[in-house]
Short mmCIF file of C-alpha atoms in Angstrom, two decimals:
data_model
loop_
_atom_site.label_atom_id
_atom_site.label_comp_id
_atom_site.label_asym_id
_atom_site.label_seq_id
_atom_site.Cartn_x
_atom_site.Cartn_y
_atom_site.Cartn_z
CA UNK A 1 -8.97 27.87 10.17
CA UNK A 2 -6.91 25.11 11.29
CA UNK A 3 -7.43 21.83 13.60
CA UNK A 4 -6.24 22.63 17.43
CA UNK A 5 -3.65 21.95 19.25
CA UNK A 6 -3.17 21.78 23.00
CA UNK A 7 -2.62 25.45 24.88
CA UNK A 8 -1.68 25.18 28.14
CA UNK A 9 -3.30 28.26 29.27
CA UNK A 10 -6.79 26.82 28.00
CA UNK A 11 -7.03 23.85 30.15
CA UNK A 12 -9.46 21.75 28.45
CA UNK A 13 -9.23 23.31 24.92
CA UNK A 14 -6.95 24.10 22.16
CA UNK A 15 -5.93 26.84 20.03
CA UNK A 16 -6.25 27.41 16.60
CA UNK A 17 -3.38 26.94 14.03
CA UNK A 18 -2.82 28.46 10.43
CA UNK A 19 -2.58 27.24 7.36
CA UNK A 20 -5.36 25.20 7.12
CA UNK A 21 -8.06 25.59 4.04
CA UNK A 22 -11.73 24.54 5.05
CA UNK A 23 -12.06 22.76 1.38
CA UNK A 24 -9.05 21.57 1.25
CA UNK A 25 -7.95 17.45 2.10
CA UNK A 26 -7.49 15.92 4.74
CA UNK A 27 -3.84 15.97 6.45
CA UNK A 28 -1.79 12.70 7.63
CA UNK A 29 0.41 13.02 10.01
CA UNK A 30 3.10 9.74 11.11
CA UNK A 31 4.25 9.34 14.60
CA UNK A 32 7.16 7.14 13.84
CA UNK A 33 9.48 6.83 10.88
CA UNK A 34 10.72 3.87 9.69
CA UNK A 35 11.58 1.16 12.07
CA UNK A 36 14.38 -1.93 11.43
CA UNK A 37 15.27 -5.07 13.15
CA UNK A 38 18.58 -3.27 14.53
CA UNK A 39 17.95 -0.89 17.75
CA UNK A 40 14.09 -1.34 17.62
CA UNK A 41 12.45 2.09 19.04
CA UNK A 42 9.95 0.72 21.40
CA UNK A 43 7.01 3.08 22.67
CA UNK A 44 4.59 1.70 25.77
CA UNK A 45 1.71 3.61 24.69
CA UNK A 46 0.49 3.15 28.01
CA UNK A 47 3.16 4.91 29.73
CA UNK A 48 5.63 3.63 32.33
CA UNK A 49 9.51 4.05 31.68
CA UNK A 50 10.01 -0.01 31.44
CA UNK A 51 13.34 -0.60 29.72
CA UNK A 52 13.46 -1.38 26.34
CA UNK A 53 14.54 -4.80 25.86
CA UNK A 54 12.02 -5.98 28.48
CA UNK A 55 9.01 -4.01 27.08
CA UNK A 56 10.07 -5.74 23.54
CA UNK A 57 9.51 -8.84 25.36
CA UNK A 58 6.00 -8.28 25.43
CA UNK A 59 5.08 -8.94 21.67
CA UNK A 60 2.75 -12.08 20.93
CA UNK A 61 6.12 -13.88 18.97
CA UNK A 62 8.03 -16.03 20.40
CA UNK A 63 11.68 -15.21 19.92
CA UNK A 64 12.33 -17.68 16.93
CA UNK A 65 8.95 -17.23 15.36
CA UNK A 66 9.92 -13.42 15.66
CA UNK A 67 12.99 -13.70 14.08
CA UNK A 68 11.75 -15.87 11.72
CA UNK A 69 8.74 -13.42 10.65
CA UNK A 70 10.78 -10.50 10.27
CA UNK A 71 13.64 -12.38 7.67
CA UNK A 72 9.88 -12.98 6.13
CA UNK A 73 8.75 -9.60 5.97
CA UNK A 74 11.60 -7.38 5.11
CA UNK A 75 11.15 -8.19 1.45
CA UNK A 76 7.37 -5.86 1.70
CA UNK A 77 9.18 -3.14 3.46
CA UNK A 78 7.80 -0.16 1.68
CA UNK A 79 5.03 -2.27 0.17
CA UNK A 80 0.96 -2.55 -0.11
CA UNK A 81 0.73 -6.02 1.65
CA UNK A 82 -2.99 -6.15 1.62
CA UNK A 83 -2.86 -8.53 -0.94
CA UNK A 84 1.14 -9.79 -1.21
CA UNK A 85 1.44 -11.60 2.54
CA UNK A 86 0.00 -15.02 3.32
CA UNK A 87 0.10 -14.25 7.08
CA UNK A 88 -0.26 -16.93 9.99
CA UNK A 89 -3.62 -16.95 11.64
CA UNK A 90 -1.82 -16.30 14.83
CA UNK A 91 -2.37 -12.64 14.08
CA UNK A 92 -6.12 -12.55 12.81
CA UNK A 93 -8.67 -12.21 15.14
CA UNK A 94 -11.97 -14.26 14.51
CA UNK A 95 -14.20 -11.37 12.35
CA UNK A 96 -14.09 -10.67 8.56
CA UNK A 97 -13.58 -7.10 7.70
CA UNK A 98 -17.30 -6.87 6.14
CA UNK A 99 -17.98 -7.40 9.84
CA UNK A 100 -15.48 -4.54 11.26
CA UNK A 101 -17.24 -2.56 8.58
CA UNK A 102 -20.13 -2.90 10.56
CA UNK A 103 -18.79 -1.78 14.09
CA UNK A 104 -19.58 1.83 13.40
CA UNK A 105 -23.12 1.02 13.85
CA UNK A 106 -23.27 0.42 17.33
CA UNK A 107 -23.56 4.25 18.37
CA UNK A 108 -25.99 4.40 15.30
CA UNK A 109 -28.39 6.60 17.89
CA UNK A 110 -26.11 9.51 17.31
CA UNK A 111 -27.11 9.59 13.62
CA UNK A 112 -30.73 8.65 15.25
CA UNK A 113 -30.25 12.34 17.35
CA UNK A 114 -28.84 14.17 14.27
CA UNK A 115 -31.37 13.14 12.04
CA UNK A 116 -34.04 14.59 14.81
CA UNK A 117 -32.21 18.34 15.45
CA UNK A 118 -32.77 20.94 14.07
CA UNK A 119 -29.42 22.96 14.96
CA UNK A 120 -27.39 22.46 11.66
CA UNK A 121 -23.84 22.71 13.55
CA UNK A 122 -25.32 20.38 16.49
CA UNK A 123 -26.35 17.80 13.76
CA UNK A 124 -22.83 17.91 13.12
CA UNK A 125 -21.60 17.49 16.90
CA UNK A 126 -23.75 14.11 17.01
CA UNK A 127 -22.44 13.09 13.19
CA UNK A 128 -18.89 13.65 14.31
CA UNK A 129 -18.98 11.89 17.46
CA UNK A 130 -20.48 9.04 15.64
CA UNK A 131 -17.87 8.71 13.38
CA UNK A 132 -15.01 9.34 16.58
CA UNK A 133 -16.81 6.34 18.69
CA UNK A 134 -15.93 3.31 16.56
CA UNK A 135 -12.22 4.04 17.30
CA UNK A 136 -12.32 2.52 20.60
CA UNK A 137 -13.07 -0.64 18.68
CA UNK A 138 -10.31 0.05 16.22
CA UNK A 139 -7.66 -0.02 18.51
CA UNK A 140 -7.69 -3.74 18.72
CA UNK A 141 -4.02 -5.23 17.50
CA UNK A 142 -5.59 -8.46 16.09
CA UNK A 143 -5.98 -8.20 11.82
CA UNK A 144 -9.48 -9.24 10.41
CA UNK A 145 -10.00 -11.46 8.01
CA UNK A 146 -9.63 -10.41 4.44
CA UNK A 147 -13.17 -11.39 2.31
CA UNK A 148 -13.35 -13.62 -0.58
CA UNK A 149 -15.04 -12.34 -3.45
CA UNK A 150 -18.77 -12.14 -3.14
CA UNK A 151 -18.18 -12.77 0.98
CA UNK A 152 -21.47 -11.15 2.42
CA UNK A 153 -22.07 -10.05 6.20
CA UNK A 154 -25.90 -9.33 7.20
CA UNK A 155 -27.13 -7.46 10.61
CA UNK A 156 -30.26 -6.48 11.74
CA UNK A 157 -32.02 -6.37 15.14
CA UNK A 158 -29.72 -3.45 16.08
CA UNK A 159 -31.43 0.05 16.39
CA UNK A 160 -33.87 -0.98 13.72
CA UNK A 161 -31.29 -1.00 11.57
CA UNK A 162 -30.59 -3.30 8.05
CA UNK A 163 -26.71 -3.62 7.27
CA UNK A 164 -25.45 -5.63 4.19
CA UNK A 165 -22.10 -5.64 3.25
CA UNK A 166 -19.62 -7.45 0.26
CA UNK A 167 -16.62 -7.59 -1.08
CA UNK A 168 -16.88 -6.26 -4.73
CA UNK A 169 -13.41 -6.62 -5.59
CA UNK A 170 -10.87 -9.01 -4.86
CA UNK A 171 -7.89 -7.02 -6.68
CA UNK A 172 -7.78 -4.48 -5.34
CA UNK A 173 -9.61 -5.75 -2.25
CA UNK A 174 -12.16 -3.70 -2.17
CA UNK A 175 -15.69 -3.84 -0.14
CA UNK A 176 -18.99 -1.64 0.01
CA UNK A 177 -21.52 -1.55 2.56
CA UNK A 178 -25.01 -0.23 2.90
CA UNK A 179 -26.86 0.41 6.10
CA UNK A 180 -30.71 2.16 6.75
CA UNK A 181 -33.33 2.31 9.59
CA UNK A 182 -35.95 5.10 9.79
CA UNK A 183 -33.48 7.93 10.66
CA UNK A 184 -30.81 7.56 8.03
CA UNK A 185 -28.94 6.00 5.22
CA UNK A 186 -25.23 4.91 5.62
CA UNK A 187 -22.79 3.95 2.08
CA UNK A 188 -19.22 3.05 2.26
CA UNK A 189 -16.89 1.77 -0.83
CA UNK A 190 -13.81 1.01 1.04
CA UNK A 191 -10.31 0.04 -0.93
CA UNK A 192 -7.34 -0.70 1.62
CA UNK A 193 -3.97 0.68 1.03
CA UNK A 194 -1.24 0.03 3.27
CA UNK A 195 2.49 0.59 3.81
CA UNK A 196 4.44 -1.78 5.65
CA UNK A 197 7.37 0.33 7.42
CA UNK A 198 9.19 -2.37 9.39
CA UNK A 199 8.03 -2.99 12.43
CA UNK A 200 4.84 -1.09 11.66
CA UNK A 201 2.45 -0.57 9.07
CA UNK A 202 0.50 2.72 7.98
CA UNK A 203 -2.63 1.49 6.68
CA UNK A 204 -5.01 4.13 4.66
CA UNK A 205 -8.77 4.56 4.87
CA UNK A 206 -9.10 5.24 0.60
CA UNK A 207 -12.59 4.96 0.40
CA UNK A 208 -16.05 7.16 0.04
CA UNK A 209 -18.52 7.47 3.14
CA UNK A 210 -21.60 8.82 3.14
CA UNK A 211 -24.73 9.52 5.54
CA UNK A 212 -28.21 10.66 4.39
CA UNK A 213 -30.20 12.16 7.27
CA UNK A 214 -34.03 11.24 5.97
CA UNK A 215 -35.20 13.98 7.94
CA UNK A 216 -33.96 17.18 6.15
CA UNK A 217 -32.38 15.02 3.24
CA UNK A 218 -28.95 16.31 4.46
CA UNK A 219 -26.30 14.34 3.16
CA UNK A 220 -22.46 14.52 5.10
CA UNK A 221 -19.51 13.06 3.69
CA UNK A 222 -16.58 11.28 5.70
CA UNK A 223 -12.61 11.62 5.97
CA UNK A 224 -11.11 9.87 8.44
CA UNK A 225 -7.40 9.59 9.63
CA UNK A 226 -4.82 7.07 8.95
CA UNK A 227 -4.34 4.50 11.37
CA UNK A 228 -0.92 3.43 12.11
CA UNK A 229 0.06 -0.19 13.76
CA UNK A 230 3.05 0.20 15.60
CA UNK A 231 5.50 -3.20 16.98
CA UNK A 232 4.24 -5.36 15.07
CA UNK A 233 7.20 -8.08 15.65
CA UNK A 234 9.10 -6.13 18.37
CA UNK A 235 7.24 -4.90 21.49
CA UNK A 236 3.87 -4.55 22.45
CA UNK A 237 1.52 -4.26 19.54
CA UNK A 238 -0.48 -0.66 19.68
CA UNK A 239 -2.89 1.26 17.44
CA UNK A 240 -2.93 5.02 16.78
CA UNK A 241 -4.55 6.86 14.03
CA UNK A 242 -3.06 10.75 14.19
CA UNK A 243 -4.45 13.15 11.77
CA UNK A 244 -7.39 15.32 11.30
CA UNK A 245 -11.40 13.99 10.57
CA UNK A 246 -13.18 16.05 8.52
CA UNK A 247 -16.25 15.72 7.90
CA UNK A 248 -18.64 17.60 5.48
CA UNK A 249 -22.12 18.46 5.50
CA UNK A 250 -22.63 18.45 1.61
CA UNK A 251 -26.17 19.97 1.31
CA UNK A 252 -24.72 23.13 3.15
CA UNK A 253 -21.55 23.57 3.20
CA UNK A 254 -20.96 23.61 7.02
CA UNK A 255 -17.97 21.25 8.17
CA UNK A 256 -16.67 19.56 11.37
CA UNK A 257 -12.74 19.08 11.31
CA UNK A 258 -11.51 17.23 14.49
CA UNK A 259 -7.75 16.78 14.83
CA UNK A 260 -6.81 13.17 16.46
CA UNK A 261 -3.22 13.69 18.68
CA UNK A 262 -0.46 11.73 18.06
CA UNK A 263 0.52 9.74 20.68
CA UNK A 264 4.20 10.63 22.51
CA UNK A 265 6.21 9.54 24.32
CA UNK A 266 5.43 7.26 27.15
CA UNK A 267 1.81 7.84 25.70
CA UNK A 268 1.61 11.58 26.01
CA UNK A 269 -1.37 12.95 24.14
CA UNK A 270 -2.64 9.32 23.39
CA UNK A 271 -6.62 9.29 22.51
CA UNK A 272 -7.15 13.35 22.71
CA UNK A 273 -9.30 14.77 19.73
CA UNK A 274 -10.64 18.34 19.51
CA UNK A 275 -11.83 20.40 16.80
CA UNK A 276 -14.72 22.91 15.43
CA UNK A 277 -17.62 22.69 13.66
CA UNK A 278 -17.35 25.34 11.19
CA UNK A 279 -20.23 27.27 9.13
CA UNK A 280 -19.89 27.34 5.77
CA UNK A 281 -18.41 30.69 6.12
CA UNK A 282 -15.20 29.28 7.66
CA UNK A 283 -16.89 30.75 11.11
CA UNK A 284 -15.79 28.18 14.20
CA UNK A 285 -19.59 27.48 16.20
CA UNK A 286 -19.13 24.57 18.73
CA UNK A 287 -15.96 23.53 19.79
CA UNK A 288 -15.42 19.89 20.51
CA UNK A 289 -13.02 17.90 22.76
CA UNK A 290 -12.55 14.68 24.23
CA UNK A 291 -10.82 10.96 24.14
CA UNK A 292 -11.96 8.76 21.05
CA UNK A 293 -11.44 5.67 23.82
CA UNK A 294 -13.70 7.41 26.34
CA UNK A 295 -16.19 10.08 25.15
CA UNK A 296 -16.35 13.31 23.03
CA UNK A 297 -18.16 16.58 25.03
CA UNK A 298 -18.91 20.10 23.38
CA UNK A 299 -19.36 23.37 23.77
CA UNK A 300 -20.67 26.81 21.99
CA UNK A 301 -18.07 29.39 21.14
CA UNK A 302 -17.02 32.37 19.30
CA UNK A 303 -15.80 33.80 16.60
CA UNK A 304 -12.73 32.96 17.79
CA UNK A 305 -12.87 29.77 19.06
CA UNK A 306 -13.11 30.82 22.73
CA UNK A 307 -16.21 29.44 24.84
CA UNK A 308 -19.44 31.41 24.94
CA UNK A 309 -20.24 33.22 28.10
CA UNK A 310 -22.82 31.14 30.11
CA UNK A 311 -22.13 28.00 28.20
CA UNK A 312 -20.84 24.88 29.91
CA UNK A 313 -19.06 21.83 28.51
CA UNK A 314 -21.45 18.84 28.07
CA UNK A 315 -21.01 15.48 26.80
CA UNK A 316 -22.57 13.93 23.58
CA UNK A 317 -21.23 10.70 23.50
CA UNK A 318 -19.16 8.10 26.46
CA UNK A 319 -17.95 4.71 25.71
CA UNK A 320 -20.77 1.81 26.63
CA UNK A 321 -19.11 -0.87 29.32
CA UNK A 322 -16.66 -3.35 27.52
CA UNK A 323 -16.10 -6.94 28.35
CA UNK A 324 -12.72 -7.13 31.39
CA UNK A 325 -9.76 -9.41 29.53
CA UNK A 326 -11.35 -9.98 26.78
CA UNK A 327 -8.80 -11.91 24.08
CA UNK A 328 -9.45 -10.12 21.83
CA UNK A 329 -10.57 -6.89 22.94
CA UNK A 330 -13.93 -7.40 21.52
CA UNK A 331 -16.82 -5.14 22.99
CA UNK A 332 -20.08 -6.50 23.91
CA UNK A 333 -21.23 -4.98 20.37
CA UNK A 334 -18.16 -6.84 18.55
CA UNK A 335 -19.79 -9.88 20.50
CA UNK A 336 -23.05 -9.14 19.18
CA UNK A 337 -21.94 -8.82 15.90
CA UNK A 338 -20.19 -12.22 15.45
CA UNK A 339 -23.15 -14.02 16.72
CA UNK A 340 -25.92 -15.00 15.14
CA UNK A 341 -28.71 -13.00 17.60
CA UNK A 342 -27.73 -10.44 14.65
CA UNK A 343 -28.21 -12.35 12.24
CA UNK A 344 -31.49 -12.57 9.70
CA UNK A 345 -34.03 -15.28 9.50
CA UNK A 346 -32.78 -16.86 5.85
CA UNK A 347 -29.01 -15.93 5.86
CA UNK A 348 -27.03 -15.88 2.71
CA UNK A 349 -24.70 -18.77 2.61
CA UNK A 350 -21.64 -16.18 1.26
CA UNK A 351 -22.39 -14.67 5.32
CA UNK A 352 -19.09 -14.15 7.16
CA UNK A 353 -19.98 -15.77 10.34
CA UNK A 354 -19.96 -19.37 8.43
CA UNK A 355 -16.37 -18.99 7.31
CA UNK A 356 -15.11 -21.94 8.59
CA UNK A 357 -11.55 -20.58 9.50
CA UNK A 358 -12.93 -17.65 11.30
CA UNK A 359 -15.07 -20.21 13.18
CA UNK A 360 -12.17 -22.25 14.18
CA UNK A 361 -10.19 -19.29 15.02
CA UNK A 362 -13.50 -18.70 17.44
CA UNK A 363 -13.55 -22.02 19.00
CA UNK A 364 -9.51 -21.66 19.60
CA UNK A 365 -8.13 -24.09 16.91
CA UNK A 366 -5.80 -22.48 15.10
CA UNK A 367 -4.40 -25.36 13.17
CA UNK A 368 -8.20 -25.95 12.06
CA UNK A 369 -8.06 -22.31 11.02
CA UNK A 370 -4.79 -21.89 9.33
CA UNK A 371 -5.65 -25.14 7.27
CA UNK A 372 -9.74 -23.26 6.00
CA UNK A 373 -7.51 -20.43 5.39
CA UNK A 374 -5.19 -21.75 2.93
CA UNK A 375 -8.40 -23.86 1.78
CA UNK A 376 -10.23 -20.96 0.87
CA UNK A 377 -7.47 -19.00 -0.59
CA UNK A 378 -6.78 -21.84 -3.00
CA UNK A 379 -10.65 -22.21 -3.87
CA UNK A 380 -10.99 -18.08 -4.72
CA UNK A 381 -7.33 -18.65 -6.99
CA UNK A 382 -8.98 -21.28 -8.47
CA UNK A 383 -12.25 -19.51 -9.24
CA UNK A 384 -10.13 -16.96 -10.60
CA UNK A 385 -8.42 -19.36 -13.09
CA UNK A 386 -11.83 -20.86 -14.16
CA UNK A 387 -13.60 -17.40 -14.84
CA UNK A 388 -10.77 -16.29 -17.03
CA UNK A 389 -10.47 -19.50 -18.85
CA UNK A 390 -14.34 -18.99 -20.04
CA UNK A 391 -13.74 -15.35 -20.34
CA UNK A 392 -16.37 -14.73 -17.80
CA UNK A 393 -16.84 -11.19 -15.19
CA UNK A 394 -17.86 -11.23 -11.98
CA UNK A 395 -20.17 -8.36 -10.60
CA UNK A 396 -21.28 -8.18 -7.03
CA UNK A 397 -25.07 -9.10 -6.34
CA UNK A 398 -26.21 -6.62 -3.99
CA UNK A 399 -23.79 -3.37 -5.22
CA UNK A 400 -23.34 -2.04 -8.84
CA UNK A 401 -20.14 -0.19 -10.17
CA UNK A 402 -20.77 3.76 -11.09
CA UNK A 403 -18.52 5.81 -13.23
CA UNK A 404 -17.90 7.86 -10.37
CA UNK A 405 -14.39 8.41 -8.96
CA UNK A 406 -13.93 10.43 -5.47
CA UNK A 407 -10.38 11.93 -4.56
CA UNK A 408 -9.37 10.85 -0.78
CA UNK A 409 -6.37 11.82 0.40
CA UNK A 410 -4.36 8.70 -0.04
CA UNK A 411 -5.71 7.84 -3.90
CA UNK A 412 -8.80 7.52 -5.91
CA UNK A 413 -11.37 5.38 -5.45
CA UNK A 414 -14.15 3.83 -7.84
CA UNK A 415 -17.90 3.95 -6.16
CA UNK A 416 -20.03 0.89 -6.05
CA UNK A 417 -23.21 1.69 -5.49
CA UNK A 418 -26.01 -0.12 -2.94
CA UNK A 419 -28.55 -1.58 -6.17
CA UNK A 420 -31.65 -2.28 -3.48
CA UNK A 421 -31.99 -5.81 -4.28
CA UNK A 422 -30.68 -7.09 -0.81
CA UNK A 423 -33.83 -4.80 0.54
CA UNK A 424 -36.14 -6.73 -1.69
CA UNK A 425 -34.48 -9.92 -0.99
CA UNK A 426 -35.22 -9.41 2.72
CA UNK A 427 -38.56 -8.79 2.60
CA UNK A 428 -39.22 -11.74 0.61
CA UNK A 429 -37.07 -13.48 3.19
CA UNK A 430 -39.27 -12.32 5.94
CA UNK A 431 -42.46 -13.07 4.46
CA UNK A 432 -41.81 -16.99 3.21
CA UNK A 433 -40.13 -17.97 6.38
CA UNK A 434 -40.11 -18.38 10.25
CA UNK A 435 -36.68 -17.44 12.37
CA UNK A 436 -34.56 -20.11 11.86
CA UNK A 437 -32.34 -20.92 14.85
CA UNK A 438 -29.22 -20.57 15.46
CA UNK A 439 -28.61 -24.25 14.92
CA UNK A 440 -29.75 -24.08 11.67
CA UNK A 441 -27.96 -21.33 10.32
CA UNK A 442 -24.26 -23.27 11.52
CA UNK A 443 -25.20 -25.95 9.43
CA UNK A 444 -24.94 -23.54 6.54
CA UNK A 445 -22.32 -24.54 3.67
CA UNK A 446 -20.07 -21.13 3.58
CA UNK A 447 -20.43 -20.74 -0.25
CA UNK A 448 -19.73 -17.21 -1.47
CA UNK A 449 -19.07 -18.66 -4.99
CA UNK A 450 -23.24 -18.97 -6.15
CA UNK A 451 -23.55 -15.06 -5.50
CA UNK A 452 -21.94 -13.38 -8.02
CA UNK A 453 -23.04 -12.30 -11.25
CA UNK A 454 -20.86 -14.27 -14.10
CA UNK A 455 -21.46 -12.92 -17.39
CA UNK A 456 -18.99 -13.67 -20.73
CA UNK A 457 -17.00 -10.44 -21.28
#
């Protein structure tokens, strides 16, 4: 059975395509090749027909900062630059990536409804649609920060939910993340890979996610697409992540592949996604369409693929209302997230919303910013030196390394593993202390140095 594409004569639905193996990985597909500084090939992903050179125009560089970025970065063309490029603060937008990690919660009732049915394949419709919503918030052009080693980032007061995440690795960067309320458990160990291409950069989702429903003790595993960042230097900056979602039901074998369109030309195709949730026979059940910037619907159908009679199309997830102009595209939940209403009573003083250059990239000081940056970056190389001088290890606190190693499309990954002590340290939290305010907890030192585990190798 294969992932959809677009059939004229079906309207809102696609047709199936061969050649595609319910067990087998995940498929990438690119929308554009290789781009140089010489006759740019400039897409409005929004449509329109605007010329070229004037649509190029509408980058966020200045013509000699562009020219002078690009001389910078044609050295990484074909490179990982996760960890190569010291890049201006211009281009970061004022959230860690622990805290992106933790904008897939904010549809977390989806996961609430699949833990509650009791249709196997419709568990998988609200699962899926889950895992399509936090693509509206990954469309944002703006790059998080990267973590420093032992960086933390703590939410609560969000659908009852607990959410710890930390960066376990600082080469390769790597983070994990561990979520839980009454309904489910949520575990990601996520190690960035990208590929600068010019004026855009593929960048690679190697990592391991999984969701426990508590209910049924059904645990689904995660695949998701690439995400590709197109004019980054020339033209207006655009995301699109083309490619196929698959995700697995582990406990039974039953499987949800979604295929994400690539968008065209003058944005043909942009943000459609359908797909099938398959049995574990390889049998297509519900068909699913929609836009991952607007909402996902679904509907019963038949062995082959075609709606059931006296079924209708109905929708199982539509994007909440976002903030008009924001800067930087932030939802209300990306809001949420960054403040410290989310925030727990005693937070941890590695927590990413104390990063003093994120903070100053908040309060719109970018010089402030650029020079915590640098600051920071020079304190972790320096850590780094004084750790290998004593021949010491660091371990994360709140995640321990397994000896298990997951194929992904893109590479292998090591698993870290949530060790429950954040759990415990919470409740201790909770039950020694009143809320502090929100005064208090900006006063905290950013210090993600005391976390760690040093032992001597």
């Amino acid at each position: 059975m294969g992932s959809p594409k677009k059939n004229e004569n079906k309207g809102f639905f696609a047709a199936m395509t061969s050649g595609f193996s319910m067990f087998g990985s995940a498929m990438s597909r690119s929308v554009n090749g290789l781009q140089g500084n010489e006759g740019v090939e400039v897409i409005n992903p929004e449509g329109g027909k605007e010329d070229a050179e004037e649509e190029a125009q509408k980058g966020r560089w200045k013509d000699e900062e562009r020219d002078s970025y690009w001389k910078m970065m044609q050295k990484y063309i074909g490179s990982d630059i996760t960890s190569m490029v010291t890049l201006p603060v211009v281009i970061f937008e004022p959230m860690t990536m622990l805290q992106k990690m933790a904008e897939i919660m904010e549809y977390s009732h989806l996961l609430d409804q699949a833990d509650e049915c009791e249709d196997p394949y419709m568990r998988l419709v609200y699962a899926s649609s889950w895992a399509v919503s936090v693509y509206f918030a990954f469309q944002r052009t703006w790059k998080p920060f990267n973590p420093i080693l032992g960086e933390t980032y703590e939410m609560v007061n969000h659908g009852g939910i607990s959410f710890i995440s930390e960066q376990v690795s600082h080469h390769p960067p790597m983070s994990a993340g561990h979520a839980e309320n009454e309904h489910f458990i949520y575990d990601i160990t996520s190690k960035l890979k990208t590929k600068l291409l010019g004026n855009s950069v593929d960048v690679y989702p190697v990592g391991r996610t999984r969701v426990t429903l508590k209910k049924d003790g059904v645990v689904l595993d995660l695949v998701p697409p690439l995400t590709k960042i197109h004019n980054l230097i020339f033209g207006r900056t655009w995301v699109d992540s083309p490619g196929e979602m698959v995700m697995t039901n582990l406990t039974t074998g039953d499987k949800v592949v979604l295929y994400f369109q690539p968008c065209g030309w003058f944005g043909s195709g942009r943000y459609e996604v359908d797909g099938y949730v398959y049995s574990a026979a390889e049998e297509p059940k519900i068909m699913m369409t929609g836009k991952w910037n607007e909402k996902m619907s679904y509907q019963p159908c038949d062995a082959e693929g075609e709606p059931l009679p006296g079924t209708e199309l109905k929708e199982v997830w539509h994007l909440a209302d976002v903030p008009k102009n924001d800067k930087f595209q932030y939802t209300h939940f990306a809001h949420k997230i960054n403040s410290f209403d989310t925030a727990p009573a005693k937070l941890l003083a590695s927590d990413s919303r104390i990063r003093p250059d994120r903070y100053a990239l908040e309060q719109g000081d970018l010089s402030k910013a650029g020079a915590e940056k640098h600051s920071l970056e020079e304190r972790q190389r320096a850590e780094k030196r004084t750790r290998e001088t004593k021949g010491q290890k660091f371990t994360p606190r709140w995640f321990d390394l397994t000896d298990e190693i997951t194929p992904t499309p893109w590479g292998d990954i090591e698993v870290y593993q949530y060790n429950g002590k954040y759990t415990e340290h919470r409740e201790t939290s909770e039950s020694s202390s009143s809320a502090s305010n929100e005064t208090d907890l900006k006063s905290i030192e950013f210090n993600p140095w005391q976390y760690g585990n040093i032992s001597t190798e």
